[in-house]
PDB file of C-alpha atoms in Angstrom:
ATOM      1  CA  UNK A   1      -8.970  54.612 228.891  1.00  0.00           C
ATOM      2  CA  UNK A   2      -9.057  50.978 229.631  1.00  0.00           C
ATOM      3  CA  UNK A   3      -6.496  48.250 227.964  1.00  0.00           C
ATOM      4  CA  UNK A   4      -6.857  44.815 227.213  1.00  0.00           C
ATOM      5  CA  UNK A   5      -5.167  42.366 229.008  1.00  0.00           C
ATOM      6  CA  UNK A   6      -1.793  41.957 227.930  1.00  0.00           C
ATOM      7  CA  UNK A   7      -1.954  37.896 226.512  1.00  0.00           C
ATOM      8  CA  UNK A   8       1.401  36.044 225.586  1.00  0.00           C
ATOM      9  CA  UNK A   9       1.963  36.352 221.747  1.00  0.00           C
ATOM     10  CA  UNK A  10       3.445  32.215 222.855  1.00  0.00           C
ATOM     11  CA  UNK A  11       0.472  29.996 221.576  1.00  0.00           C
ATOM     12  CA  UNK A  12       0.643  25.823 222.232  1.00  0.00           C
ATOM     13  CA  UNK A  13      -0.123  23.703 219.244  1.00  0.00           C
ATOM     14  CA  UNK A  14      -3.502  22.856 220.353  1.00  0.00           C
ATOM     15  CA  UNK A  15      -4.550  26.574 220.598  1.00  0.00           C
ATOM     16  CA  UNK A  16      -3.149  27.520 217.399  1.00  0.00           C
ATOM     17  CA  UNK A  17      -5.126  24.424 215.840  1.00  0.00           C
ATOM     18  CA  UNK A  18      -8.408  25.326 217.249  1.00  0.00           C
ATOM     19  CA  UNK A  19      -8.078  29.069 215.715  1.00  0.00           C
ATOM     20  CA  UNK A  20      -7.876  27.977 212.478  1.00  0.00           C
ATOM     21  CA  UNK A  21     -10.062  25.684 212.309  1.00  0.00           C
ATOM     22  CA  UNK A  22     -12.480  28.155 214.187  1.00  0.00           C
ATOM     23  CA  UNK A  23     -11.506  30.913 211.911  1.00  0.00           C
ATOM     24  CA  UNK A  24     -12.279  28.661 208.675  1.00  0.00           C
ATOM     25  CA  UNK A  25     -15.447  27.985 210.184  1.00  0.00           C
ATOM     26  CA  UNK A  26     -16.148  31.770 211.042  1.00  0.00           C
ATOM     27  CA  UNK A  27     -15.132  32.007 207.183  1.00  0.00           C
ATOM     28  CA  UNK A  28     -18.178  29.916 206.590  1.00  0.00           C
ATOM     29  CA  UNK A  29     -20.653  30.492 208.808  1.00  0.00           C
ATOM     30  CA  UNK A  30     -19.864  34.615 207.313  1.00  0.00           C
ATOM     31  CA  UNK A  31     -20.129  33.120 203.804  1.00  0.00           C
ATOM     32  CA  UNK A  32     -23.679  31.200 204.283  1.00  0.00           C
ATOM     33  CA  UNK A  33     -25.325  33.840 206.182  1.00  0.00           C
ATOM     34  CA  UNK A  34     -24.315  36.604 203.308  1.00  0.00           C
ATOM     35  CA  UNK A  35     -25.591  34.026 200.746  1.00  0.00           C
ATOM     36  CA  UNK A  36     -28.762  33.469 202.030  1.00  0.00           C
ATOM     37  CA  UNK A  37     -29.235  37.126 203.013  1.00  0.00           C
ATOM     38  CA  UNK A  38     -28.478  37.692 198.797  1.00  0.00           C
ATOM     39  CA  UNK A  39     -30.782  34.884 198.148  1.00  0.00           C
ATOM     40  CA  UNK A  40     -33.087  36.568 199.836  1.00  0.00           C
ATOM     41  CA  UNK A  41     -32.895  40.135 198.655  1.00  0.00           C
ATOM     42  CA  UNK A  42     -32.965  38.930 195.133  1.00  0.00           C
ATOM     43  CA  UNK A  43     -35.364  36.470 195.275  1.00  0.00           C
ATOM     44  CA  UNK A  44     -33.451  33.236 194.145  1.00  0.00           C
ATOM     45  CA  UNK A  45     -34.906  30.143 195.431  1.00  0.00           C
ATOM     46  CA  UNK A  46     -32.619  27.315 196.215  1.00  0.00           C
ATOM     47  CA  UNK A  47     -30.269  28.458 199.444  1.00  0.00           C
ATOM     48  CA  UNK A  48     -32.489  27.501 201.883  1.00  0.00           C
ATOM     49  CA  UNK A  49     -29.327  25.127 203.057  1.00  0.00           C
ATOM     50  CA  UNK A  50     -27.625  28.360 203.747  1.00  0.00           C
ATOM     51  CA  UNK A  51     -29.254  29.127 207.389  1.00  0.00           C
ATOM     52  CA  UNK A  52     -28.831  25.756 208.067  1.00  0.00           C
ATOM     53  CA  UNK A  53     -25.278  25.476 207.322  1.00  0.00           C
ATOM     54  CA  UNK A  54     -25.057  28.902 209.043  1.00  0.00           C
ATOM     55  CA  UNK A  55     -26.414  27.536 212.959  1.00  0.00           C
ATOM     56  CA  UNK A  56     -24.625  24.517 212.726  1.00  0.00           C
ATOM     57  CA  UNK A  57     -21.281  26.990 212.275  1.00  0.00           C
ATOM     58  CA  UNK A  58     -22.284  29.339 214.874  1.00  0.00           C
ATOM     59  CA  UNK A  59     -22.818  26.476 217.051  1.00  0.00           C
ATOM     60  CA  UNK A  60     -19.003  24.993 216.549  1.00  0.00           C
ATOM     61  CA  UNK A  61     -17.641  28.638 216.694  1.00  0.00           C
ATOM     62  CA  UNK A  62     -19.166  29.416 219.849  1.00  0.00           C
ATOM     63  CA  UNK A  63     -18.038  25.454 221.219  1.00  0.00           C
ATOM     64  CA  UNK A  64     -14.461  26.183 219.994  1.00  0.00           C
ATOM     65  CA  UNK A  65     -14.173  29.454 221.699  1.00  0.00           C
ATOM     66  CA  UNK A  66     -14.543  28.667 224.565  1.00  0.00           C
ATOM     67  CA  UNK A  67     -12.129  25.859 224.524  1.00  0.00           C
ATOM     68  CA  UNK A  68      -9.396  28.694 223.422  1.00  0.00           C
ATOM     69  CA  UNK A  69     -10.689  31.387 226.202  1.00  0.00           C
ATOM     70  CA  UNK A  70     -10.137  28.557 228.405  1.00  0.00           C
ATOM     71  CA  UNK A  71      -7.028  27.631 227.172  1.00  0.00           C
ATOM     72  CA  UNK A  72      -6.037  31.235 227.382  1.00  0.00           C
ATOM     73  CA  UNK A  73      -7.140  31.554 230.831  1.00  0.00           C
ATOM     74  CA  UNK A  74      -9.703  33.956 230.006  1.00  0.00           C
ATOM     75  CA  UNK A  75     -13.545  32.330 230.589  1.00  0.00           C
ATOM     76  CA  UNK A  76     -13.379  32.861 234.305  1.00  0.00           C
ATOM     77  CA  UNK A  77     -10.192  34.832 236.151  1.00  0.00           C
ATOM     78  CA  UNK A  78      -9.657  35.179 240.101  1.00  0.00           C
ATOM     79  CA  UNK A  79      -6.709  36.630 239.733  1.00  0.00           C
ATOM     80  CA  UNK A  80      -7.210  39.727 241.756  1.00  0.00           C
ATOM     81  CA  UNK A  81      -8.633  37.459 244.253  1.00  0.00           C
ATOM     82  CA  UNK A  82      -6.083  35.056 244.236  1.00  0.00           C
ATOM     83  CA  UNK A  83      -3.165  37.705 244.166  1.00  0.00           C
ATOM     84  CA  UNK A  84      -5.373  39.137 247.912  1.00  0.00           C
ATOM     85  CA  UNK A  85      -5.104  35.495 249.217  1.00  0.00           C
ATOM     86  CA  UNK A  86      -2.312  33.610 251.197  1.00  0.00           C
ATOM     87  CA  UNK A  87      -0.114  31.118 249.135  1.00  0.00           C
ATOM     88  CA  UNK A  88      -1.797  27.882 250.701  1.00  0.00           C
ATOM     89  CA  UNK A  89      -5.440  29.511 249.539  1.00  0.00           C
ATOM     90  CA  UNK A  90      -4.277  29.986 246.379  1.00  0.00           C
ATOM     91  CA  UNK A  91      -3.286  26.654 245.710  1.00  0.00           C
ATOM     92  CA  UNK A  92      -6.889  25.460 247.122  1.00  0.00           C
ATOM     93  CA  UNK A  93      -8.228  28.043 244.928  1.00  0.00           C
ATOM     94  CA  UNK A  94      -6.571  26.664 242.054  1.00  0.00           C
ATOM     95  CA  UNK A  95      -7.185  23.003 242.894  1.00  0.00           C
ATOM     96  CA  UNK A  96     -10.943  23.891 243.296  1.00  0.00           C
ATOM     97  CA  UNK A  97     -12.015  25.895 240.026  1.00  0.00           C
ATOM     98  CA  UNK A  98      -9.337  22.696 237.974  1.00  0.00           C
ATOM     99  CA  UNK A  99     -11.895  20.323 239.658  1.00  0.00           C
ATOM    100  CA  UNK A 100     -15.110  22.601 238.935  1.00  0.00           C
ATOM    101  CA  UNK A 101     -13.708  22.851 235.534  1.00  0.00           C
ATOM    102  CA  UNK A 102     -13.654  18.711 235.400  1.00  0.00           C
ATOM    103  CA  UNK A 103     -16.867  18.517 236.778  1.00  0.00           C
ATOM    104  CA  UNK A 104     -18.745  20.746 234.621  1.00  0.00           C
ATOM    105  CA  UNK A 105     -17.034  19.045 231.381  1.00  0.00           C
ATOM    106  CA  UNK A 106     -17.496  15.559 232.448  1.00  0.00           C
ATOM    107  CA  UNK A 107     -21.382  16.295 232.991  1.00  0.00           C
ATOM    108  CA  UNK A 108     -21.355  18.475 229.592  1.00  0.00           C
ATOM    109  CA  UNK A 109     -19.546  14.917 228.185  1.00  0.00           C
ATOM    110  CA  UNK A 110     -22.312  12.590 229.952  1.00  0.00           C
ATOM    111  CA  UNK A 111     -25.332  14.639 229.056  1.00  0.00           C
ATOM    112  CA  UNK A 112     -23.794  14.922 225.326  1.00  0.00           C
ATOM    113  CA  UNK A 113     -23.058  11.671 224.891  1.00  0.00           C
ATOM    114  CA  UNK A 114     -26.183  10.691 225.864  1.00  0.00           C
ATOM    115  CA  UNK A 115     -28.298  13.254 223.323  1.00  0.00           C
ATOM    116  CA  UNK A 116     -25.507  11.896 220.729  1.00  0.00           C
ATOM    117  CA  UNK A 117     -27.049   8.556 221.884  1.00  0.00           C
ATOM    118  CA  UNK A 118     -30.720   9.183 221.146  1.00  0.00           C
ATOM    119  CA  UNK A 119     -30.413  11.598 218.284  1.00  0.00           C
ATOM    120  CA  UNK A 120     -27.233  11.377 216.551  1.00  0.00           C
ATOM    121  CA  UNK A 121     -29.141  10.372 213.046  1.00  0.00           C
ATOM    122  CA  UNK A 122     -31.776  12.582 213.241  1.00  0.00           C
ATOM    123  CA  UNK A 123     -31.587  14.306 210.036  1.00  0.00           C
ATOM    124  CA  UNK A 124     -31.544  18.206 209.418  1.00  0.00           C
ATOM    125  CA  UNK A 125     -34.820  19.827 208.140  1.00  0.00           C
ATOM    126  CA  UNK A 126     -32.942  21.188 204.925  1.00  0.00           C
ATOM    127  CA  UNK A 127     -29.686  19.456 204.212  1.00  0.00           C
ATOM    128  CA  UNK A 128     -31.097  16.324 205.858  1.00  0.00           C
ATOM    129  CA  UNK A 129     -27.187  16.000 207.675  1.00  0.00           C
ATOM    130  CA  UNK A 130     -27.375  14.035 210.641  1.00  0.00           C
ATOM    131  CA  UNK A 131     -27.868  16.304 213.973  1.00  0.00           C
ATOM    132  CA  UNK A 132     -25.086  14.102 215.286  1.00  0.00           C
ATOM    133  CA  UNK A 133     -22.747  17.070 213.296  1.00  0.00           C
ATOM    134  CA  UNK A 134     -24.137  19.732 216.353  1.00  0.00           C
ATOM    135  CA  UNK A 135     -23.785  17.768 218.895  1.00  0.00           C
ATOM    136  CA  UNK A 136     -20.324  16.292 218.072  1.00  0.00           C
ATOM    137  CA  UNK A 137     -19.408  20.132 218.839  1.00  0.00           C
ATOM    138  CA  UNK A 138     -20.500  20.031 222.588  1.00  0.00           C
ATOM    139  CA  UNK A 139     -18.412  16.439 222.972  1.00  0.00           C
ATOM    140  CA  UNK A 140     -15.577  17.997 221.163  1.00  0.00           C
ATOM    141  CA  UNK A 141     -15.581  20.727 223.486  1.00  0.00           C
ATOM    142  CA  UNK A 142     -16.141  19.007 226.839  1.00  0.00           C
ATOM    143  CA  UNK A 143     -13.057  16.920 225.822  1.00  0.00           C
ATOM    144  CA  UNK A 144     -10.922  19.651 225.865  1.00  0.00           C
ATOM    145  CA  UNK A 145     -11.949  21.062 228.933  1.00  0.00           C
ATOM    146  CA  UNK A 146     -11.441  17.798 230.284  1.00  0.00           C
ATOM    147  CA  UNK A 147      -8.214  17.705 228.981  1.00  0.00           C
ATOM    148  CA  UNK A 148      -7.235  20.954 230.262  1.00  0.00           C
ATOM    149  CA  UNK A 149      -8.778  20.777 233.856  1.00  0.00           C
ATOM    150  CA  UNK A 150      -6.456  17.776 233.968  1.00  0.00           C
ATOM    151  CA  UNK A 151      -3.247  19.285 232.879  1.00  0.00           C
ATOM    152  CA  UNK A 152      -3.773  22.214 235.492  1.00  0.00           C
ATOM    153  CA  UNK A 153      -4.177  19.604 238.036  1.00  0.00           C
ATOM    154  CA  UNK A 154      -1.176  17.907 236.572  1.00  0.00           C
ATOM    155  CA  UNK A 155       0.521  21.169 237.197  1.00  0.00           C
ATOM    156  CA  UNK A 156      -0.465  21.927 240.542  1.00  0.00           C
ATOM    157  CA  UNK A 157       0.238  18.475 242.110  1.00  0.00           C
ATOM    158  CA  UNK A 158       3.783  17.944 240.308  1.00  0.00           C
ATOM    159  CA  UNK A 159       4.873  21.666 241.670  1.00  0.00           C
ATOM    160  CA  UNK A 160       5.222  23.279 238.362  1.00  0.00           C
ATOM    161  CA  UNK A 161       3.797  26.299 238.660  1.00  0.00           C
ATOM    162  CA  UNK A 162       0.482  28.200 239.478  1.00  0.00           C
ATOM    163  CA  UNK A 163      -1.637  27.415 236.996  1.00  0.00           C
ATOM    164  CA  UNK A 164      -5.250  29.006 237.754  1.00  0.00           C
ATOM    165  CA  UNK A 165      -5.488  31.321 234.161  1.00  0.00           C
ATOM    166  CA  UNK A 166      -3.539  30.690 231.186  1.00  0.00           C
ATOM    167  CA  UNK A 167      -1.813  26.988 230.785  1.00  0.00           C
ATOM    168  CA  UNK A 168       1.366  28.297 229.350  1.00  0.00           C
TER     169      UNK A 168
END
């Protein structure tokens, strides 16, 4: 029988924030999607803004996610690897997938930044919300990663620790 990866019951501020407000949103995205599936099954017109309200949810649940499975240390793992390699590869190691992990956000930043740019006012098909509200998710998101590829490389350049997985 396989187990799940033992994770430490210790959670920062940041991640703790990020569940909730991911969890409230899961509460909604559950509660739109059941409305409009009612709606539907009983024929009531007027809930159309309940699919709507439904993708834009999804979208800032899956965005928030992965900032936490990051944060957790859990999106991508080389720790078998790692433990297989000598100390001075596993500090490249580390150093490498921090920078990746910077890379990757700071384009995901640029290109969002720039669709924010061009379409940020755009409104919705239903609710007529600006599309601004979807993409504000992928910024959001590449911030933190930012923010966390940084503090790993913090980490591993002060000598506090290998950091390549969880931040705690």
């Amino acid at each position: 029988m396989s187990q799940l990866p033992e994770t430490s019951a210790r959670q920062g501020w940041g991640e703790r924030v990020l569940c909730l407000i991911g969890g409230l949103l899961f509460i909604a995205t559950f509660t739109a999607i059941v409305a409009g599936m009612a709606a539907r099954s009983f024929k009531l017109s007027g809930f159309e803004w309940s699919f709507e309200i439904a993708g834009i949810g999804f979208i800032w649940i899956t965005f928030i996610g992965t900032a936490i499975a990051e944060l957790r240390g859990e999106n991508v793992c080389f720790d078998g690897l790692l433990k297989l390699m000598p100390a001075r590869a596993q500090h490249a190691m580390t150093v490498l997938c921090a920078v990746l992990l910077a890379g990757v956000s700071g384009w995901l930043l640029y290109s969002a930044l720039a669709v924010l740019k061009r379409s940020a006012w755009v409104p919705t098909p239903v609710l007529r919300w600006p599309t601004g509200i979807t993409t504000l998710a992928l910024i959001s998101c590449a911030v933190v990663l930012l923010l966390i590829a940084a503090i790993r490389l913090f980490k591993v350049f002060s000598g506090r620790g290998r950091v390549l997985g969880a931040t705690r």
